Every structure is written in C-alpha cells, then in structure tokens.
CSV table of C-alpha atoms and ligand atoms in Angstrom, one decimal:
chain,number,residue,atom,x,y,z
A,116,UNK,CA,-101.8,-90.3,-75.9
A,117,UNK,CA,-103.6,-88.1,-73.2
A,118,UNK,CA,-102.6,-84.5,-73.9
A,119,UNK,CA,-101.1,-84.0,-70.5
A,120,UNK,CA,-100.1,-87.6,-69.5
A,121,UNK,CA,-98.2,-86.7,-66.2
A,122,UNK,CA,-101.2,-84.7,-65.0
A,123,UNK,CA,-103.6,-87.5,-65.9
A,124,UNK,CA,-101.5,-90.1,-64.1
A,125,UNK,CA,-101.2,-87.9,-61.0
A,126,UNK,CA,-104.9,-87.2,-61.0
A,127,UNK,CA,-105.6,-91.0,-61.2
A,128,UNK,CA,-103.3,-91.9,-58.3
A,129,UNK,CA,-104.3,-88.9,-56.2
A,130,UNK,CA,-108.0,-89.7,-56.9
A,131,UNK,CA,-107.5,-93.4,-56.1
A,132,UNK,CA,-106.3,-92.6,-52.6
A,133,UNK,CA,-109.0,-90.0,-52.3
A,134,UNK,CA,-111.9,-92.4,-52.6
A,135,UNK,CA,-113.0,-94.1,-49.4
A,136,UNK,CA,-113.3,-97.6,-50.8
A,137,UNK,CA,-110.1,-97.6,-52.9
A,138,UNK,CA,-108.2,-95.7,-50.2
A,139,UNK,CA,-109.1,-98.4,-47.7
A,140,UNK,CA,-108.1,-101.1,-50.2
A,141,UNK,CA,-104.8,-99.6,-51.1
A,142,UNK,CA,-103.9,-98.8,-47.5
A,143,UNK,CA,-104.8,-102.3,-46.5
A,144,UNK,CA,-102.6,-103.7,-49.4
A,145,UNK,CA,-99.7,-101.4,-48.5
A,146,UNK,CA,-100.0,-102.3,-44.8
A,147,UNK,CA,-99.9,-106.0,-45.6
A,148,UNK,CA,-96.9,-105.6,-47.9
A,149,UNK,CA,-95.0,-103.5,-45.3
A,150,UNK,CA,-95.6,-106.3,-42.8
A,151,UNK,CA,-94.5,-109.1,-45.3
A,152,UNK,CA,-91.1,-110.5,-46.1
A,153,UNK,CA,-89.6,-109.1,-49.3
A,154,UNK,CA,-91.4,-110.7,-52.3
A,155,UNK,CA,-92.1,-110.0,-56.0
A,156,UNK,CA,-95.2,-109.2,-57.9
A,157,UNK,CA,-98.7,-110.5,-58.2
A,158,UNK,CA,-97.8,-114.0,-57.1
A,159,UNK,CA,-95.8,-112.9,-54.0
A,160,UNK,CA,-92.7,-115.0,-55.0
A,161,UNK,CA,-90.3,-114.6,-52.1
A,162,UNK,CA,-87.0,-112.8,-52.6
A,163,UNK,CA,-85.4,-115.6,-50.7
A,164,UNK,CA,-86.3,-117.9,-53.7
A,165,UNK,CA,-85.6,-115.5,-56.6
A,166,UNK,CA,-82.5,-113.8,-55.1
A,167,UNK,CA,-82.7,-110.7,-57.3
A,168,UNK,CA,-81.4,-108.1,-54.9
A,169,UNK,CA,-77.8,-107.8,-53.8
A,170,UNK,CA,-77.2,-110.3,-51.0
A,171,UNK,CA,-75.9,-107.5,-48.7
A,172,UNK,CA,-78.1,-104.4,-48.7
A,173,UNK,CA,-76.5,-102.8,-45.6
A,174,UNK,CA,-75.3,-99.2,-46.2
A,175,UNK,CA,-76.5,-99.1,-49.8
A,176,UNK,CA,-78.1,-95.8,-51.0
A,177,UNK,CA,-81.3,-96.8,-52.8
A,178,UNK,CA,-83.9,-94.8,-54.7
A,179,UNK,CA,-87.4,-96.1,-55.5
A,180,UNK,CA,-89.0,-94.4,-58.6
A,181,UNK,CA,-92.7,-94.3,-58.2
A,182,UNK,CA,-92.6,-95.7,-54.7
A,183,UNK,CA,-96.4,-95.5,-53.9
A,184,UNK,CA,-96.9,-96.8,-50.4
A,185,UNK,CA,-93.1,-97.4,-50.3
A,186,UNK,CA,-93.2,-100.9,-48.8
A,187,UNK,CA,-90.3,-102.0,-51.0
A,188,UNK,CA,-88.2,-99.2,-49.6
A,189,UNK,CA,-89.4,-100.2,-46.2
A,190,UNK,CA,-88.1,-103.7,-46.8
A,191,UNK,CA,-84.7,-102.2,-48.0
A,192,UNK,CA,-84.6,-100.0,-44.8
A,193,UNK,CA,-85.1,-103.1,-42.6
A,194,UNK,CA,-82.2,-104.7,-44.4
A,195,UNK,CA,-79.9,-101.8,-43.5
A,196,UNK,CA,-80.1,-99.8,-46.8
A,197,UNK,CA,-80.6,-96.0,-46.9
A,198,UNK,CA,-83.7,-95.6,-49.1
A,199,UNK,CA,-85.2,-92.5,-50.8
A,200,UNK,CA,-88.8,-92.9,-52.1
A,201,UNK,CA,-89.8,-90.7,-55.1
A,202,UNK,CA,-93.5,-90.4,-56.2
A,203,UNK,CA,-95.5,-87.9,-58.3
A,204,UNK,CA,-98.6,-88.3,-56.1
A,205,UNK,CA,-98.8,-86.3,-52.8
A,206,UNK,CA,-101.6,-88.6,-51.7
A,207,UNK,CA,-99.6,-91.8,-52.2
A,208,UNK,CA,-96.7,-90.2,-50.3
A,209,UNK,CA,-99.0,-89.3,-47.4
A,210,UNK,CA,-100.0,-92.9,-47.3
A,211,UNK,CA,-96.3,-94.0,-47.4
A,212,UNK,CA,-95.5,-91.5,-44.5
A,213,UNK,CA,-98.4,-92.9,-42.4
A,214,UNK,CA,-97.1,-96.5,-43.0
A,215,UNK,CA,-93.6,-95.4,-42.2
A,216,UNK,CA,-94.8,-94.0,-38.8
A,217,UNK,CA,-96.8,-97.2,-38.2
A,218,UNK,CA,-93.8,-99.4,-38.8
A,219,UNK,CA,-91.3,-97.1,-37.0
A,220,UNK,CA,-89.2,-96.5,-40.1
A,221,UNK,CA,-88.1,-93.1,-41.4
A,222,UNK,CA,-86.5,-92.3,-44.8
A,223,UNK,CA,-86.9,-89.4,-47.2
A,224,UNK,CA,-90.0,-89.3,-49.4
A,225,UNK,CA,-89.6,-86.9,-52.3
A,226,UNK,CA,-92.6,-85.5,-54.3
A,227,UNK,CA,-91.3,-85.5,-57.8
A,228,UNK,CA,-91.6,-86.8,-61.4
A,229,UNK,CA,-89.5,-89.9,-61.9
A,230,UNK,CA,-88.8,-88.7,-65.4
A,231,UNK,CA,-87.0,-85.6,-63.9
A,232,UNK,CA,-85.8,-86.3,-60.4
A,233,UNK,CA,-84.3,-83.4,-58.5
A,234,UNK,CA,-81.4,-85.4,-57.1
A,235,UNK,CA,-77.7,-85.3,-57.9
A,236,UNK,CA,-76.0,-87.6,-60.5
A,237,UNK,CA,-74.3,-90.8,-59.3
A,238,UNK,CA,-75.6,-90.8,-55.7
A,239,UNK,CA,-77.3,-94.3,-55.5
A,240,UNK,CA,-76.1,-97.9,-55.5
A,241,UNK,CA,-79.5,-99.3,-56.4
A,242,UNK,CA,-82.4,-97.8,-58.3
A,243,UNK,CA,-85.7,-99.7,-58.1
A,244,UNK,CA,-89.1,-99.6,-59.5
A,245,UNK,CA,-92.0,-101.9,-58.8
A,246,UNK,CA,-94.9,-101.0,-61.1
A,247,UNK,CA,-94.0,-97.3,-60.5
A,248,UNK,CA,-91.9,-95.5,-63.1
A,249,UNK,CA,-91.5,-98.9,-64.7
A,250,UNK,CA,-95.2,-98.9,-65.7
A,251,UNK,CA,-96.2,-95.3,-65.7
A,252,UNK,CA,-93.3,-93.4,-67.1
A,253,UNK,CA,-91.8,-93.2,-70.6
A,254,UNK,CA,-88.9,-95.7,-70.7
A,255,UNK,CA,-87.0,-93.4,-73.0
A,256,UNK,CA,-87.0,-90.8,-70.2
A,257,UNK,CA,-87.1,-92.7,-66.8
A,258,UNK,CA,-84.5,-95.3,-67.7
A,259,UNK,CA,-81.8,-92.7,-68.6
A,260,UNK,CA,-82.9,-90.8,-65.4
A,261,UNK,CA,-82.4,-93.9,-63.3
A,262,UNK,CA,-79.0,-94.5,-64.9
A,263,UNK,CA,-78.0,-90.9,-64.2
A,264,UNK,CA,-78.8,-91.3,-60.5
A,265,UNK,CA,-76.7,-94.5,-60.2
A,266,UNK,CA,-73.1,-94.6,-59.3
A,267,UNK,CA,-70.9,-96.5,-61.8
A,268,UNK,CA,-71.4,-100.2,-61.2
A,269,UNK,CA,-74.8,-99.5,-59.6
A,270,UNK,CA,-77.8,-101.7,-60.2
A,271,UNK,CA,-81.2,-100.9,-61.8
A,272,UNK,CA,-83.9,-103.4,-60.8
A,273,UNK,CA,-87.5,-103.1,-62.0
A,274,UNK,CA,-90.7,-105.1,-62.0
A,275,UNK,CA,-93.4,-104.6,-64.6
A,276,UNK,CA,-96.0,-106.5,-66.6
A,277,UNK,CA,-94.5,-108.8,-69.3
A,278,UNK,CA,-95.0,-107.9,-72.9
A,279,UNK,CA,-97.0,-111.2,-73.2
A,280,UNK,CA,-99.5,-110.0,-70.7
A,281,UNK,CA,-99.9,-106.6,-72.3
A,282,UNK,CA,-100.5,-108.2,-75.7
A,283,UNK,CA,-103.2,-110.6,-74.3
A,284,UNK,CA,-105.1,-108.2,-71.9
A,285,UNK,CA,-108.3,-106.7,-73.2
A,286,UNK,CA,-109.5,-103.1,-72.2
A,287,UNK,CA,-111.7,-104.8,-69.6
A,288,UNK,CA,-111.4,-108.2,-68.0
A,289,UNK,CA,-108.7,-110.9,-67.7
A,290,UNK,CA,-105.9,-111.8,-70.0
A,291,UNK,CA,-106.9,-114.6,-72.5
A,292,UNK,CA,-105.0,-116.8,-74.9
A,293,UNK,CA,-105.1,-114.4,-78.0
A,294,UNK,CA,-102.8,-111.6,-79.0
A,295,UNK,CA,-105.0,-108.5,-79.0
A,296,UNK,CA,-102.6,-105.9,-80.3
A,297,UNK,CA,-99.5,-105.7,-82.5
A,298,UNK,CA,-96.2,-106.5,-80.9
A,299,UNK,CA,-94.1,-104.3,-83.2
A,300,UNK,CA,-94.5,-100.7,-82.2
A,301,UNK,CA,-95.8,-101.6,-78.7
A,302,UNK,CA,-95.3,-98.5,-76.5
A,303,UNK,CA,-98.2,-96.6,-75.0
A,304,UNK,CA,-101.0,-98.6,-73.5
A,305,UNK,CA,-104.1,-96.5,-72.8
A,306,UNK,CA,-106.9,-97.3,-70.4
A,307,UNK,CA,-109.7,-95.1,-71.7
A,308,UNK,CA,-111.9,-95.7,-68.6
A,309,UNK,CA,-109.3,-94.1,-66.4
A,310,UNK,CA,-107.9,-91.6,-69.0
A,311,UNK,CA,-104.4,-93.0,-68.2
A,312,UNK,CA,-101.4,-94.2,-70.2
A,313,UNK,CA,-99.0,-96.9,-69.2
A,314,UNK,CA,-95.9,-98.1,-71.1
A,315,UNK,CA,-94.7,-101.4,-72.4
A,316,UNK,CA,-92.0,-102.2,-75.0
A,317,UNK,CA,-91.1,-105.2,-77.0
A,318,UNK,CA,-88.2,-107.2,-75.4
A,319,UNK,CA,-85.7,-106.0,-77.9
A,320,UNK,CA,-86.6,-102.4,-77.3
A,321,UNK,CA,-86.2,-102.7,-73.5
A,322,UNK,CA,-82.7,-104.0,-74.2
A,323,UNK,CA,-82.0,-101.1,-76.5
A,324,UNK,CA,-83.3,-98.5,-74.0
A,325,UNK,CA,-81.1,-100.0,-71.3
A,326,UNK,CA,-78.0,-100.2,-73.5
A,327,UNK,CA,-78.4,-96.6,-74.7
A,328,UNK,CA,-78.6,-95.4,-71.1
A,329,UNK,CA,-75.2,-97.1,-70.4
A,330,UNK,CA,-76.8,-100.1,-68.6
A,331,UNK,CA,-75.9,-103.7,-69.2
A,332,UNK,CA,-78.6,-106.3,-68.9
A,333,UNK,CA,-77.6,-108.9,-66.3
A,334,UNK,CA,-80.9,-110.8,-65.8
A,335,UNK,CA,-84.5,-111.0,-66.9
A,336,UNK,CA,-86.5,-113.0,-64.4
A,337,UNK,CA,-89.9,-114.1,-65.9
A,338,UNK,CA,-92.1,-114.7,-62.9
A,339,UNK,CA,-94.3,-117.9,-63.0
A,340,UNK,CA,-97.4,-118.2,-60.9
A,341,UNK,CA,-97.6,-121.4,-58.8
A,342,UNK,CA,-100.6,-123.3,-60.1
A,343,UNK,CA,-102.8,-122.7,-57.1
A,344,UNK,CA,-101.8,-119.0,-56.5
A,345,UNK,CA,-104.2,-116.2,-56.2
A,346,UNK,CA,-103.9,-112.4,-56.7
A,347,UNK,CA,-106.1,-109.5,-55.6
A,348,UNK,CA,-105.9,-107.9,-59.1
A,349,UNK,CA,-108.6,-108.5,-61.7
A,350,UNK,CA,-106.6,-108.7,-65.0
A,351,UNK,CA,-104.8,-112.1,-64.8
A,352,UNK,CA,-105.3,-115.4,-63.0
A,353,UNK,CA,-102.8,-118.1,-61.9
A,354,UNK,CA,-103.9,-120.5,-64.6
A,355,UNK,CA,-102.8,-118.0,-67.3
A,356,UNK,CA,-99.6,-117.0,-65.4
A,357,UNK,CA,-98.6,-120.6,-64.9
A,358,UNK,CA,-98.5,-121.0,-68.7
A,359,UNK,CA,-97.1,-117.6,-69.7
A,360,UNK,CA,-95.1,-115.1,-67.7
A,361,UNK,CA,-97.3,-112.2,-66.5
A,362,UNK,CA,-94.4,-110.2,-65.0
A,363,UNK,CA,-90.8,-109.6,-65.6
A,364,UNK,CA,-88.0,-108.4,-63.3
A,365,UNK,CA,-85.3,-106.6,-65.3
A,366,UNK,CA,-81.8,-106.3,-63.7
A,367,UNK,CA,-79.2,-104.1,-65.4
A,368,UNK,CA,-75.9,-102.6,-64.2
A,369,UNK,CA,-74.5,-99.2,-64.9
A,370,UNK,CA,-71.1,-99.7,-66.6
A,371,UNK,CA,-68.3,-99.2,-64.1
A,372,UNK,CA,-66.6,-96.6,-66.3
A,373,UNK,CA,-68.3,-94.1,-68.6
A,374,UNK,CA,-67.9,-95.0,-72.2
A,375,UNK,CA,-71.0,-94.0,-74.1
A,376,UNK,CA,-72.0,-95.9,-77.2
A,377,UNK,CA,-70.2,-94.4,-80.2
A,378,UNK,CA,-67.1,-93.4,-78.3
A,379,UNK,CA,-65.3,-96.7,-79.1
A,380,UNK,CA,-63.1,-96.4,-82.1
A,381,UNK,CA,-64.2,-98.9,-84.7
A,382,UNK,CA,-62.3,-98.2,-87.9
A,383,UNK,CA,-58.7,-98.1,-89.3
A,384,UNK,CA,-57.0,-94.8,-88.7
B,664,LIG,C1,-98.7,-99.2,-58.5
B,664,LIG,S1,-98.3,-97.8,-57.7
B,664,LIG,C2,-96.9,-98.0,-56.8
B,664,LIG,C3,-96.2,-99.2,-56.7
B,664,LIG,C4,-95.7,-99.5,-55.3
B,664,LIG,N1,-94.8,-100.6,-55.4
B,664,LIG,C5,-96.9,-99.7,-54.4
B,664,LIG,O1,-97.5,-100.7,-54.6
B,664,LIG,O2,-97.2,-98.9,-53.5
B,664,LIG,C6,-97.7,-96.7,-59.0
B,664,LIG,C7,-97.1,-95.4,-58.4
B,664,LIG,O3,-96.4,-94.8,-59.5
B,664,LIG,C8,-96.5,-93.4,-59.2
B,664,LIG,N2,-96.2,-92.6,-60.5
B,664,LIG,C9,-96.9,-92.6,-61.6
B,664,LIG,N3,-96.3,-91.8,-62.5
B,664,LIG,C10,-95.2,-91.3,-61.9
B,664,LIG,C11,-94.2,-90.3,-62.2
B,664,LIG,N4,-94.1,-89.8,-63.4
B,664,LIG,N5,-93.2,-90.0,-61.3
B,664,LIG,C12,-93.2,-90.6,-60.1
B,664,LIG,N6,-94.2,-91.5,-59.7
B,664,LIG,C13,-95.1,-91.8,-60.5
B,664,LIG,C14,-98.0,-93.2,-58.8
B,664,LIG,O4,-98.2,-92.0,-58.2
B,664,LIG,C15,-98.1,-94.4,-57.9
B,664,LIG,O5,-97.9,-94.1,-56.6
C-alpha cells in the first residue's frame, strides 16, 4: 500500500478538482446530479424503482461519508432530511459549497477523514456513502466509525463497486469476462498510475465487518444495467453490467440495543 494512503487519496481528489479539464468535468457531473431525481450508480437506476432509502426522510439526521460534490446529501435535504457532508478534500468541499449555493440549499460540510470523524456518537439516523468512504477508506475503520455515528436502530447505506467488477477490471481499460486477481484475500486495490489505493472485500468479509460493528445486514441490492444503458465512466459498459452486477448497495441496521458480539452467554453455568 502507498506509505501515506490518506495523503495520497487527498492529493488525488484535490488534484482532480485542480485541473481545468477534470474540474470542469466533475463540476458538470456534480451539477447534473444535483439537478436529477435521486438515483443509484453508474446506470442511474431511480430510487423510485429500487426503494432503498427510508420512505420518509423528513427530519432525519443524515451523514454522508466522502460526500464529494454532495449531490446525494442535496437530494436528502430536498426530501426534508438534515444532512451533514464529510469529505477529506477541501477542493471537493469547495465544489459542494458552490453547488449548494447554486441550488439554494445549505447544510454543514465538514472537512475530515471518514475513518476518524470529529462528530459525537449516536447522532445520526442514516449514514450514507456513495463511492466515498465506501471505496476509499479501510472498511475495518470506516464501517465501525459509521456505526458509532448512528443512533441505535439507525441505517447504514452504501454504494460501491461489486467484488465481481473488481476481480474482472484490469489496471487500464474496461472489465472483461476473466477473473484477473484472487478473490480470497481481496482488500486493497491499487491504481499505480494515480498512486491511489481503493478497497474491496469478498462478500463474506463485508458481512463480517458489518456484524463486528454491530450492524445487521438487511439488504444487498446488486445493480443491473439496462441493456441499452450508457455511463460516462471508462471501466465498464452496459453489456458487461447487464450480465454481471457492477455495483452493490449494502443496507445494514445498527442493532436497536447494544449487545456486542461475545457478550451473549453461550455455555452452561
Ligand atoms: C467519487 S468521489 C465522491 C462521491 C460523491 N458521491 C460524488 O460523486 O461527488 C469520492 C470522494 O471520497 C472522498 N474521500 C476519499 N477518502 C476519504 C476519506 N478518508 N475521508 C473522507 N472523504 C474521503 C474524496 O475526497 C472524494 O470527494
């Protein structure tokens, strides 16, 4: 792994928004998403079809970990929630603030590492990540951190690439129909060209990490591309993602009462 992974990740995202071309592209994407109806992932599958979020968001305290341009929190604010966006990149947050102003919405944006969030325990009803902490942070750190921020009974919802996609994607170019790396031991995925590290786990390890953080898995939505769909991103196409799931939405609930694993009495006295 890169010696200082958080610094390398920050530099990548700060740098991305610093380049004219990429800045323009990201701002354009963020602006289009702010204007859109809530939808999920590369294939823009409407929330009204998937029904992943709580039906009534009004009054919910929400935190988005790795919010980037914060369009997801913008959608939540429009639905009456009280969002907080957290991101490690000052440049991304500047873009988020500009888009907030453009869309007449205002909610707190916090410049912080999603693996160590300077917010109090048990203060949110919904923790969310859409290719933010869910891709860029160590699951052994950010998932317990999200669980800490949730009230008992609160929901963690995150979107990230599927383990299938990670296994089939080469260092450069689009995903193919061959497994290119071992499944067992899957964890850090490096992109040498950018000097960055992202994270992916085998399905069973995701379930373990959630369970150890006191979260109970309620749903795993495997997103399927419509046959004719298109995406602006270069690593997967609709033909692939119609056959295999390229993205997953994980939904897990914090146990309503604290009883950490191991505290349940198992034996005879
Ligand atoms: C794909 S982007 C954001 C996704 C967001 N849904 C969007 O499209 O604007 C990933 C974001 O994760 C943020 N990020 C990466 N590592 C982070 C960390 N350790 N803590 C907080 N944010 C982080 C990056 O700065 C970047 O803004």
